[in-house]
Structure formats: C-alpha cells, structure tokens
mmCIF file of N, CA and C in Angstrom:
data_model
loop_
_atom_site.group_PDB
_atom_site.id
_atom_site.type_symbol
_atom_site.label_atom_id
_atom_site.label_comp_id
_atom_site.label_asym_id
_atom_site.label_seq_id
_atom_site.Cartn_x
_atom_site.Cartn_y
_atom_site.Cartn_z
ATOM 1 N N UNK A 29 20.221 -1.757 -3.564
ATOM 2 C CA UNK A 29 19.095 -1.544 -2.057
ATOM 3 C C UNK A 29 19.393 -1.499 -0.992
ATOM 4 N N UNK A 30 20.965 -2.536 -1.359
ATOM 5 C CA UNK A 30 21.626 -3.226 -0.790
ATOM 6 C C UNK A 30 22.365 -2.371 0.770
ATOM 7 N N UNK A 31 22.718 -1.372 0.119
ATOM 8 C CA UNK A 31 23.614 0.034 0.609
ATOM 9 C C UNK A 31 22.320 1.146 1.630
ATOM 10 N N UNK A 32 20.884 0.611 0.867
ATOM 11 C CA UNK A 32 20.354 1.728 1.068
ATOM 12 C C UNK A 32 19.765 1.740 2.750
ATOM 13 N N UNK A 33 19.490 2.849 3.323
ATOM 14 C CA UNK A 33 18.726 2.552 4.935
ATOM 15 C C UNK A 33 17.065 1.862 5.052
ATOM 16 N N UNK A 34 16.580 2.245 3.591
ATOM 17 C CA UNK A 34 14.904 2.159 3.983
ATOM 18 C C UNK A 34 14.697 1.512 1.931
ATOM 19 N N UNK A 35 13.269 0.613 2.578
ATOM 20 C CA UNK A 35 12.527 0.259 0.420
ATOM 21 C C UNK A 35 11.284 1.138 1.212
ATOM 22 N N UNK A 36 11.051 0.978 -0.599
ATOM 23 C CA UNK A 36 9.662 1.664 -0.827
ATOM 24 C C UNK A 36 9.766 0.254 -1.621
ATOM 25 N N UNK A 37 8.900 -0.308 -0.974
ATOM 26 C CA UNK A 37 7.682 -1.963 -1.822
ATOM 27 C C UNK A 37 6.342 -0.902 -2.502
ATOM 28 N N UNK A 38 6.452 -1.194 -3.873
ATOM 29 C CA UNK A 38 5.399 -0.492 -4.759
ATOM 30 C C UNK A 38 5.441 -1.938 -5.909
ATOM 31 N N UNK A 39 4.139 -1.503 -5.526
ATOM 32 C CA UNK A 39 3.526 -2.877 -6.887
ATOM 33 C C UNK A 39 1.896 -2.446 -7.622
ATOM 34 N N UNK A 40 1.448 -2.956 -8.707
ATOM 35 C CA UNK A 40 -0.212 -2.572 -8.879
ATOM 36 C C UNK A 40 -0.484 -4.206 -7.752
ATOM 37 N N UNK A 41 -2.007 -4.006 -8.038
ATOM 38 C CA UNK A 41 -3.191 -5.125 -7.237
ATOM 39 C C UNK A 41 -3.221 -5.745 -8.389
ATOM 40 N N UNK A 42 -3.467 -6.917 -8.700
ATOM 41 C CA UNK A 42 -3.857 -7.430 -9.925
ATOM 42 C C UNK A 42 -4.731 -8.714 -9.006
ATOM 43 N N UNK A 43 -5.454 -9.582 -9.795
ATOM 44 C CA UNK A 43 -6.722 -10.545 -9.137
ATOM 45 C C UNK A 43 -6.629 -10.176 -7.142
ATOM 46 N N UNK A 44 -6.211 -9.568 -6.662
ATOM 47 C CA UNK A 44 -6.129 -9.603 -5.032
ATOM 48 C C UNK A 44 -4.933 -10.005 -4.610
ATOM 49 N N UNK A 45 -3.423 -9.910 -5.287
ATOM 50 C CA UNK A 45 -2.466 -9.511 -5.133
ATOM 51 C C UNK A 45 -1.293 -8.643 -6.150
ATOM 52 N N UNK A 46 -0.249 -8.796 -5.228
ATOM 53 C CA UNK A 46 0.802 -8.142 -5.715
ATOM 54 C C UNK A 46 0.915 -8.322 -7.312
ATOM 55 N N UNK A 47 1.416 -7.899 -8.482
ATOM 56 C CA UNK A 47 1.238 -8.674 -9.134
ATOM 57 C C UNK A 47 2.507 -9.341 -9.987
ATOM 58 N N UNK A 48 2.335 -10.173 -10.749
ATOM 59 C CA UNK A 48 3.583 -11.214 -11.035
ATOM 60 C C UNK A 48 4.687 -11.153 -11.320
ATOM 61 N N UNK A 49 5.189 -9.716 -11.659
ATOM 62 C CA UNK A 49 6.232 -8.623 -11.879
ATOM 63 C C UNK A 49 7.145 -8.629 -10.375
ATOM 64 N N UNK A 50 6.146 -8.411 -9.333
ATOM 65 C CA UNK A 50 6.883 -8.210 -8.289
ATOM 66 C C UNK A 50 7.064 -9.857 -7.193
ATOM 67 N N UNK A 51 5.813 -10.034 -7.947
ATOM 68 C CA UNK A 51 5.994 -11.851 -7.253
ATOM 69 C C UNK A 51 7.588 -12.196 -7.826
ATOM 70 N N UNK A 52 7.974 -12.369 -8.821
ATOM 71 C CA UNK A 52 9.550 -12.535 -9.451
ATOM 72 C C UNK A 52 10.078 -11.672 -8.806
ATOM 73 N N UNK A 53 10.211 -10.470 -8.572
ATOM 74 C CA UNK A 53 11.665 -9.041 -7.670
ATOM 75 C C UNK A 53 11.499 -10.361 -6.049
ATOM 76 N N UNK A 54 10.652 -10.492 -5.989
ATOM 77 C CA UNK A 54 10.498 -11.655 -4.440
ATOM 78 C C UNK A 54 11.115 -12.511 -4.459
ATOM 79 N N UNK A 55 11.128 -13.324 -4.735
ATOM 80 C CA UNK A 55 11.691 -14.939 -5.382
ATOM 81 C C UNK A 55 13.220 -14.242 -5.762
ATOM 82 N N UNK A 56 13.326 -13.428 -6.443
ATOM 83 C CA UNK A 56 14.869 -12.889 -6.868
ATOM 84 C C UNK A 56 15.484 -12.523 -5.706
ATOM 85 N N UNK A 57 15.040 -12.241 -4.220
ATOM 86 C CA UNK A 57 15.637 -11.648 -3.640
ATOM 87 C C UNK A 57 15.921 -12.375 -1.993
ATOM 88 N N UNK A 58 15.516 -14.039 -2.317
ATOM 89 C CA UNK A 58 15.974 -14.967 -1.648
ATOM 90 C C UNK A 58 17.523 -15.374 -1.316
ATOM 91 N N UNK A 59 18.698 -15.256 -2.015
ATOM 92 C CA UNK A 59 19.843 -14.962 -2.050
ATOM 93 C C UNK A 59 19.950 -13.773 -0.667
ATOM 94 N N UNK A 60 19.770 -12.126 -0.609
ATOM 95 C CA UNK A 60 20.018 -11.274 0.166
ATOM 96 C C UNK A 60 18.886 -11.728 1.440
ATOM 97 N N UNK A 61 17.933 -12.847 1.516
ATOM 98 C CA UNK A 61 17.747 -13.357 2.595
ATOM 99 C C UNK A 61 18.698 -14.169 3.538
ATOM 100 N N UNK A 62 18.787 -14.707 2.198
ATOM 101 C CA UNK A 62 19.926 -15.723 3.233
ATOM 102 C C UNK A 62 21.215 -15.176 3.499
ATOM 103 N N UNK A 63 21.734 -14.093 2.930
ATOM 104 C CA UNK A 63 23.051 -13.590 3.836
ATOM 105 C C UNK A 63 22.650 -12.175 4.415
ATOM 106 N N UNK A 64 20.887 -12.242 5.072
ATOM 107 C CA UNK A 64 20.394 -10.856 5.638
ATOM 108 C C UNK A 64 21.019 -9.890 5.164
ATOM 109 N N UNK A 65 21.084 -9.817 4.140
ATOM 110 C CA UNK A 65 21.519 -8.400 3.791
ATOM 111 C C UNK A 65 20.548 -6.889 3.628
ATOM 112 N N UNK A 66 19.835 -7.200 3.802
ATOM 113 C CA UNK A 66 18.680 -6.224 3.657
ATOM 114 C C UNK A 66 18.112 -6.375 6.392
ATOM 115 N N UNK A 67 18.577 -6.498 6.720
ATOM 116 C CA UNK A 67 18.249 -7.295 8.313
ATOM 117 C C UNK A 67 18.223 -5.416 8.497
ATOM 118 N N UNK A 68 17.403 -5.513 9.505
ATOM 119 C CA UNK A 68 17.654 -3.706 9.903
ATOM 120 C C UNK A 68 17.109 -2.639 9.310
ATOM 121 N N UNK A 69 17.201 -2.774 7.949
ATOM 122 C CA UNK A 69 16.397 -1.772 7.428
ATOM 123 C C UNK A 69 15.203 -0.788 7.847
ATOM 124 N N UNK A 70 15.014 -0.009 7.370
ATOM 125 C CA UNK A 70 13.069 0.315 7.169
ATOM 126 C C UNK A 70 12.262 -0.061 5.785
ATOM 127 N N UNK A 71 11.022 -0.493 5.648
ATOM 128 C CA UNK A 71 10.485 -0.725 4.667
ATOM 129 C C UNK A 71 8.853 -0.207 4.842
ATOM 130 N N UNK A 72 8.291 0.159 3.774
ATOM 131 C CA UNK A 72 7.210 0.902 3.877
ATOM 132 C C UNK A 72 6.394 -0.107 2.300
ATOM 133 N N UNK A 73 5.033 0.411 2.024
ATOM 134 C CA UNK A 73 4.775 0.135 0.512
ATOM 135 C C UNK A 73 4.040 0.320 0.352
ATOM 136 N N UNK A 74 3.490 0.144 -0.400
ATOM 137 C CA UNK A 74 1.767 0.821 -1.394
ATOM 138 C C UNK A 74 1.745 0.099 -2.556
ATOM 139 N N UNK A 75 0.161 0.312 -3.056
ATOM 140 C CA UNK A 75 -0.371 -0.479 -3.910
ATOM 141 C C UNK A 75 -1.372 0.492 -4.964
ATOM 142 N N UNK A 76 -1.966 0.009 -5.607
ATOM 143 C CA UNK A 76 -2.812 0.556 -6.710
ATOM 144 C C UNK A 76 -3.519 -0.198 -7.241
ATOM 145 N N UNK A 77 -4.990 -0.252 -7.687
ATOM 146 C CA UNK A 77 -5.435 -1.319 -9.079
ATOM 147 C C UNK A 77 -6.368 -0.336 -9.840
ATOM 148 N N UNK A 78 -6.938 -0.898 -10.622
ATOM 149 C CA UNK A 78 -8.164 -0.210 -11.576
ATOM 150 C C UNK A 78 -8.964 -0.673 -11.401
ATOM 151 N N UNK A 79 -9.791 -0.699 -10.110
ATOM 152 C CA UNK A 79 -10.919 -0.238 -9.782
ATOM 153 C C UNK A 79 -10.540 -0.051 -8.180
ATOM 154 N N UNK A 80 -11.940 0.549 -7.668
ATOM 155 C CA UNK A 80 -12.261 0.797 -6.074
ATOM 156 C C UNK A 80 -11.647 0.501 -5.326
ATOM 157 N N UNK A 81 -12.079 -1.288 -5.352
ATOM 158 C CA UNK A 81 -11.839 -1.788 -4.059
ATOM 159 C C UNK A 81 -10.523 -2.823 -4.705
ATOM 160 N N UNK A 82 -10.876 -3.960 -5.665
ATOM 161 C CA UNK A 82 -9.471 -4.813 -6.291
ATOM 162 C C UNK A 82 -8.879 -5.309 -5.175
ATOM 163 N N UNK A 83 -9.776 -5.808 -4.369
ATOM 164 C CA UNK A 83 -9.362 -6.286 -2.603
ATOM 165 C C UNK A 83 -7.648 -6.703 -2.663
ATOM 166 N N UNK A 84 -7.580 -4.957 -2.435
ATOM 167 C CA UNK A 84 -6.458 -4.161 -1.964
ATOM 168 C C UNK A 84 -5.748 -4.712 -0.626
ATOM 169 N N UNK A 85 -6.375 -5.076 0.238
ATOM 170 C CA UNK A 85 -5.664 -5.840 1.666
ATOM 171 C C UNK A 85 -5.028 -6.638 1.114
ATOM 172 N N UNK A 86 -5.089 -7.648 0.735
ATOM 173 C CA UNK A 86 -3.612 -8.688 0.335
ATOM 174 C C UNK A 86 -2.338 -7.962 0.552
ATOM 175 N N UNK A 87 -2.222 -7.527 -0.752
ATOM 176 C CA UNK A 87 -1.044 -7.024 -1.186
ATOM 177 C C UNK A 87 -0.063 -5.508 0.176
ATOM 178 N N UNK A 88 -0.676 -4.574 0.620
ATOM 179 C CA UNK A 88 0.394 -4.387 1.258
ATOM 180 C C UNK A 88 0.414 -5.820 2.557
ATOM 181 N N UNK A 89 -0.222 -6.421 2.846
ATOM 182 C CA UNK A 89 0.346 -7.573 3.600
ATOM 183 C C UNK A 89 0.990 -8.614 3.305
ATOM 184 N N UNK A 90 1.047 -8.568 1.916
ATOM 185 C CA UNK A 90 1.894 -9.535 1.171
ATOM 186 C C UNK A 90 3.098 -8.958 1.090
ATOM 187 N N UNK A 91 3.349 -7.291 1.031
ATOM 188 C CA UNK A 91 4.505 -6.434 1.035
ATOM 189 C C UNK A 91 4.957 -7.199 2.395
ATOM 190 N N UNK A 92 4.194 -6.633 3.687
ATOM 191 C CA UNK A 92 4.815 -5.804 5.068
ATOM 192 C C UNK A 92 5.683 -8.054 5.364
ATOM 193 N N UNK A 93 4.342 -8.906 4.985
ATOM 194 C CA UNK A 93 5.208 -10.132 5.259
ATOM 195 C C UNK A 93 6.492 -10.493 4.296
ATOM 196 N N UNK A 94 6.647 -10.101 3.854
ATOM 197 C CA UNK A 94 7.986 -9.934 2.464
ATOM 198 C C UNK A 94 9.079 -9.405 3.499
ATOM 199 N N UNK A 95 8.713 -7.876 3.811
ATOM 200 C CA UNK A 95 9.797 -7.114 4.521
ATOM 201 C C UNK A 95 10.040 -8.102 5.914
ATOM 202 N N UNK A 96 9.116 -9.221 6.944
ATOM 203 C CA UNK A 96 9.356 -9.257 7.398
ATOM 204 C C UNK A 96 10.400 -10.202 8.021
ATOM 205 N N UNK A 97 10.406 -11.116 6.363
ATOM 206 C CA UNK A 97 11.196 -12.202 6.314
ATOM 207 C C UNK A 97 12.516 -12.264 5.732
ATOM 208 N N UNK A 98 12.780 -10.774 5.826
ATOM 209 C CA UNK A 98 14.259 -10.479 5.717
ATOM 210 C C UNK A 98 14.240 -9.882 6.716
ATOM 211 N N UNK A 99 13.838 -9.337 7.780
ATOM 212 C CA UNK A 99 13.872 -8.836 9.290
ATOM 213 C C UNK A 99 14.206 -7.075 9.164
ATOM 214 N N UNK A 100 13.178 -6.425 7.364
ATOM 215 C CA UNK A 100 13.104 -5.197 7.537
ATOM 216 C C UNK A 100 11.629 -4.694 8.849
ATOM 217 N N UNK A 101 12.701 -3.463 9.360
ATOM 218 C CA UNK A 101 11.186 -3.330 10.122
ATOM 219 C C UNK A 101 9.992 -2.280 9.585
ATOM 220 N N UNK A 102 8.936 -3.208 9.409
ATOM 221 C CA UNK A 102 8.036 -2.480 8.434
ATOM 222 C C UNK A 102 7.045 -0.554 9.018
ATOM 223 N N UNK A 103 6.936 0.408 7.802
ATOM 224 C CA UNK A 103 7.192 1.653 9.273
ATOM 225 C C UNK A 103 5.734 1.835 8.531
ATOM 226 N N UNK A 104 4.508 1.747 9.024
ATOM 227 C CA UNK A 104 3.501 1.634 8.787
ATOM 228 C C UNK A 104 2.900 3.163 8.953
ATOM 229 N N UNK A 105 1.187 3.358 8.202
ATOM 230 C CA UNK A 105 1.231 4.376 7.935
ATOM 231 C C UNK A 105 0.247 5.133 10.295
ATOM 232 N N UNK A 106 0.404 6.592 10.104
ATOM 233 C CA UNK A 106 0.101 7.035 11.197
ATOM 234 C C UNK A 106 -0.948 6.603 11.520
ATOM 235 N N UNK A 107 -1.987 6.139 11.375
ATOM 236 C CA UNK A 107 -3.715 6.465 11.238
ATOM 237 C C UNK A 107 -4.303 5.919 12.717
ATOM 238 N N UNK A 108 -3.563 5.374 13.231
ATOM 239 C CA UNK A 108 -4.037 5.226 14.676
ATOM 240 C C UNK A 108 -4.080 6.334 15.402
ATOM 241 N N UNK A 109 -2.634 6.840 15.214
ATOM 242 C CA UNK A 109 -2.527 7.670 16.642
ATOM 243 C C UNK A 109 -3.260 8.956 15.637
ATOM 244 N N UNK A 110 -3.340 9.333 14.262
ATOM 245 C CA UNK A 110 -3.867 10.783 13.910
ATOM 246 C C UNK A 110 -5.311 10.677 14.494
ATOM 247 N N UNK A 111 -5.765 9.454 14.012
ATOM 248 C CA UNK A 111 -7.318 9.268 14.392
ATOM 249 C C UNK A 111 -7.682 9.587 15.355
ATOM 250 N N UNK A 112 -6.571 8.503 16.607
ATOM 251 C CA UNK A 112 -7.062 8.875 18.242
ATOM 252 C C UNK A 112 -6.952 10.223 18.418
ATOM 253 N N UNK A 113 -5.810 11.622 17.703
ATOM 254 C CA UNK A 113 -5.704 12.723 18.146
ATOM 255 C C UNK A 113 -7.222 13.757 17.112
ATOM 256 N N UNK A 114 -7.126 12.912 16.220
ATOM 257 C CA UNK A 114 -8.431 13.343 15.594
ATOM 258 C C UNK A 114 -9.605 13.967 15.988
ATOM 259 N N UNK A 115 -10.066 12.783 16.724
ATOM 260 C CA UNK A 115 -10.840 12.322 17.748
ATOM 261 C C UNK A 115 -11.266 12.803 19.183
ATOM 262 N N UNK A 116 -10.019 13.205 18.717
ATOM 263 C CA UNK A 116 -9.875 13.878 20.680
ATOM 264 C C UNK A 116 -10.529 15.380 20.830
ATOM 265 N N UNK A 117 -9.685 15.815 19.135
ATOM 266 C CA UNK A 117 -9.910 17.374 19.066
ATOM 267 C C UNK A 117 -11.066 17.997 18.357
ATOM 268 N N UNK A 118 -12.091 16.130 18.030
ATOM 269 C CA UNK A 118 -13.350 16.568 17.694
ATOM 270 C C UNK A 118 -13.558 17.402 15.361
ATOM 271 N N UNK A 119 -12.472 16.470 15.438
ATOM 272 C CA UNK A 119 -11.934 16.919 13.624
ATOM 273 C C UNK A 119 -11.416 15.643 12.891
ATOM 274 N N UNK A 120 -11.529 15.513 11.856
ATOM 275 C CA UNK A 120 -11.220 14.722 10.390
ATOM 276 C C UNK A 120 -9.743 13.879 10.563
ATOM 277 N N UNK A 121 -9.431 13.082 10.876
ATOM 278 C CA UNK A 121 -8.215 12.273 10.837
ATOM 279 C C UNK A 121 -7.790 12.838 9.867
ATOM 280 N N UNK A 122 -8.358 13.190 8.227
ATOM 281 C CA UNK A 122 -7.692 13.822 7.122
ATOM 282 C C UNK A 122 -7.026 12.766 6.710
ATOM 283 N N UNK A 123 -6.653 11.500 6.701
ATOM 284 C CA UNK A 123 -6.675 10.451 6.092
ATOM 285 C C UNK A 123 -7.477 9.667 4.524
ATOM 286 N N UNK A 124 -6.951 9.905 3.619
ATOM 287 C CA UNK A 124 -7.111 9.128 2.621
ATOM 288 C C UNK A 124 -8.401 7.784 2.884
ATOM 289 N N UNK A 125 -9.211 7.834 2.216
ATOM 290 C CA UNK A 125 -11.065 6.683 2.536
ATOM 291 C C UNK A 125 -10.086 5.633 2.211
ATOM 292 N N UNK A 126 -8.901 5.835 1.349
ATOM 293 C CA UNK A 126 -8.857 4.392 0.837
ATOM 294 C C UNK A 126 -7.280 3.820 1.244
ATOM 295 N N UNK A 127 -7.384 4.983 2.134
ATOM 296 C CA UNK A 127 -5.062 4.157 2.728
ATOM 297 C C UNK A 127 -5.722 3.055 4.293
ATOM 298 N N UNK A 128 -5.049 1.595 3.379
ATOM 299 C CA UNK A 128 -4.619 1.552 5.203
ATOM 300 C C UNK A 128 -3.590 1.009 6.416
ATOM 301 N N UNK A 129 -4.075 0.691 7.370
ATOM 302 C CA UNK A 129 -2.768 1.157 8.409
ATOM 303 C C UNK A 129 -1.828 0.799 7.419
ATOM 304 N N UNK A 130 -1.758 -0.194 7.027
ATOM 305 C CA UNK A 130 -0.350 -0.952 6.459
ATOM 306 C C UNK A 130 1.062 0.048 5.059
ATOM 307 N N UNK A 131 -0.613 0.843 4.796
ATOM 308 C CA UNK A 131 0.016 1.830 3.127
ATOM 309 C C UNK A 131 -0.894 1.913 2.495
ATOM 310 N N UNK A 132 -0.655 3.704 1.408
ATOM 311 C CA UNK A 132 -1.777 4.156 1.036
ATOM 312 C C UNK A 132 -2.427 2.759 -0.224
ATOM 313 N N UNK A 133 -3.669 3.234 -0.692
ATOM 314 C CA UNK A 133 -4.106 1.700 -1.608
ATOM 315 C C UNK A 133 -4.591 2.710 -2.554
ATOM 316 N N UNK A 134 -4.314 3.522 -3.480
ATOM 317 C CA UNK A 134 -5.004 3.999 -4.276
ATOM 318 C C UNK A 134 -5.801 3.335 -5.637
ATOM 319 N N UNK A 135 -6.203 3.514 -6.589
ATOM 320 C CA UNK A 135 -6.869 3.560 -7.800
ATOM 321 C C UNK A 135 -6.712 3.944 -9.080
ATOM 322 N N UNK A 136 -7.168 3.678 -10.131
ATOM 323 C CA UNK A 136 -6.294 4.780 -11.383
ATOM 324 C C UNK A 136 -7.322 4.690 -12.099
ATOM 325 N N UNK A 137 -8.217 4.048 -11.725
ATOM 326 C CA UNK A 137 -9.778 4.258 -13.033
ATOM 327 C C UNK A 137 -9.264 2.548 -14.077
ATOM 328 N N UNK A 138 -10.332 2.707 -14.386
ATOM 329 C CA UNK A 138 -10.605 1.406 -15.970
ATOM 330 C C UNK A 138 -10.658 1.717 -16.945
ATOM 331 N N UNK A 139 -10.855 3.382 -17.021
ATOM 332 C CA UNK A 139 -10.481 2.995 -18.928
ATOM 333 C C UNK A 139 -10.830 4.836 -19.322
ATOM 334 N N UNK A 140 -11.295 5.181 -20.452
ATOM 335 C CA UNK A 140 -11.647 6.424 -20.701
ATOM 336 C C UNK A 140 -13.026 6.438 -20.105
ATOM 337 N N UNK A 141 -13.165 8.120 -19.280
ATOM 338 C CA UNK A 141 -14.107 8.425 -18.278
ATOM 339 C C UNK A 141 -13.034 8.416 -17.019
ATOM 340 N N UNK A 142 -12.138 7.342 -16.583
ATOM 341 C CA UNK A 142 -12.538 6.921 -15.398
ATOM 342 C C UNK A 142 -11.351 7.683 -14.598
ATOM 343 N N UNK A 143 -10.863 8.485 -13.711
ATOM 344 C CA UNK A 143 -10.252 9.423 -13.204
ATOM 345 C C UNK A 143 -9.221 8.716 -12.790
ATOM 346 N N UNK A 144 -8.193 9.493 -12.631
ATOM 347 C CA UNK A 144 -6.713 9.004 -12.045
ATOM 348 C C UNK A 144 -7.146 9.707 -10.473
ATOM 349 N N UNK A 145 -7.141 8.523 -9.400
ATOM 350 C CA UNK A 145 -7.514 9.293 -7.926
ATOM 351 C C UNK A 145 -6.717 8.264 -7.055
ATOM 352 N N UNK A 146 -6.587 8.503 -6.057
ATOM 353 C CA UNK A 146 -5.824 7.934 -4.420
ATOM 354 C C UNK A 146 -6.147 8.566 -3.645
ATOM 355 N N UNK A 147 -7.614 8.698 -3.767
ATOM 356 C CA UNK A 147 -8.419 8.299 -3.019
ATOM 357 C C UNK A 147 -9.190 8.155 -3.103
ATOM 358 N N UNK A 148 -10.746 8.600 -2.319
ATOM 359 C CA UNK A 148 -11.913 7.439 -2.984
ATOM 360 C C UNK A 148 -13.072 8.619 -3.952
ATOM 361 N N UNK A 149 -13.620 8.418 -4.844
ATOM 362 C CA UNK A 149 -13.996 9.517 -5.882
ATOM 363 C C UNK A 149 -15.619 9.315 -5.524
ATOM 364 N N UNK A 150 -16.283 9.050 -3.449
ATOM 365 C CA UNK A 150 -16.707 9.410 -3.181
ATOM 366 C C UNK A 150 -16.534 10.079 -2.231
ATOM 367 N N UNK A 151 -17.875 11.454 -1.814
ATOM 368 C CA UNK A 151 -17.554 12.266 -0.899
ATOM 369 C C UNK A 151 -19.036 12.751 -0.527
ATOM 370 N N UNK A 152 -19.921 12.726 0.140
ATOM 371 C CA UNK A 152 -20.723 11.921 0.350
ATOM 372 C C UNK A 152 -21.296 13.479 1.725
ATOM 373 N N UNK A 153 -19.836 14.036 1.682
ATOM 374 C CA UNK A 153 -20.225 15.430 2.547
ATOM 375 C C UNK A 153 -21.033 16.460 1.429
ATOM 376 N N UNK A 154 -20.492 16.819 0.281
ATOM 377 C CA UNK A 154 -20.973 17.384 -0.656
ATOM 378 C C UNK A 154 -21.533 17.236 -1.985
ATOM 379 N N UNK A 155 -21.405 15.679 -2.093
ATOM 380 C CA UNK A 155 -22.533 14.947 -3.630
ATOM 381 C C UNK A 155 -23.417 14.253 -3.177
ATOM 382 N N UNK A 156 -23.237 13.642 -2.177
ATOM 383 C CA UNK A 156 -24.681 12.988 -1.521
ATOM 384 C C UNK A 156 -24.851 12.109 -1.932
ATOM 385 N N UNK A 157 -24.204 10.757 -2.629
ATOM 386 C CA UNK A 157 -24.571 9.738 -3.144
ATOM 387 C C UNK A 157 -24.600 10.045 -4.662
ATOM 388 N N UNK A 158 -24.040 11.414 -5.335
ATOM 389 C CA UNK A 158 -23.713 10.899 -6.157
ATOM 390 C C UNK A 158 -22.336 10.368 -6.591
ATOM 391 N N UNK A 159 -22.129 9.742 -7.966
ATOM 392 C CA UNK A 159 -20.762 9.666 -7.988
ATOM 393 C C UNK A 159 -19.893 11.105 -9.040
ATOM 394 N N UNK A 160 -18.428 10.951 -8.912
ATOM 395 C CA UNK A 160 -18.157 11.918 -9.813
ATOM 396 C C UNK A 160 -17.115 11.945 -10.379
#
C-alpha cells in the first residue's frame, strides 16, 4: 500500500461503525502515520451492511477521517455535481439511492429470501410501495 498512488478502503458496517477487523487495521497504520508514508495519496471508500439502513453514515465518515489523519486526499462521489447537472436537464442524477456523498453504501440482505443488492430494493415508480 505504501507504493500505491491511492487506496480504496472497504469494510462492512456492524453496529453503526466499521468492523472490528477494520478498526484493528486502522490502529495498525499508526507507524505509517508517524512517518507520513501515505501523505498526498488519493483515497475513496465504501461500506455494506446486512440491512437497508444499518446506520451506515458513520462508516464512510470514519473512513474519510482515517484518510485525513494520514494526509490522504479523499475522493468523494460526484453526487452534488451530477445531481445539479441532472436537475438542469430535468432528468434523474442516476445515482444509487443508498449512496452517500462520501461513498457507496450497499446492503446484502439478512438471510434466505433477502437478495444481494447494491441499491435500494424500493422502486416506487414501478411497484408503488410493494417490496420486491
């Protein structure tokens, strides 16, 4: 990772934050922080959880703060720019409904019968409140 131009952080969201394994990884990067080994790199991140909500907001915030501590420049999604251009055209921005500005937020379902998805399972334009 030290030789890479950029880093993409990814972790499941458990109990409203990054997984314990990711927290252990983050703590293990302290020597790199002390030497500024990752300074001026680019980074992005994503998360996933077992449920639709899963309180995923904190996880991308945590990932971007970890990057900032290391002097890494965070690359966010183009949501504001894409949304502004789409509104000017009178069209949809085309972003997955569960994506945040800091990065994609998906869910995989909670067991049998729950499909794996990276976007919202709600499609009001075609199913009008019926879950698929």
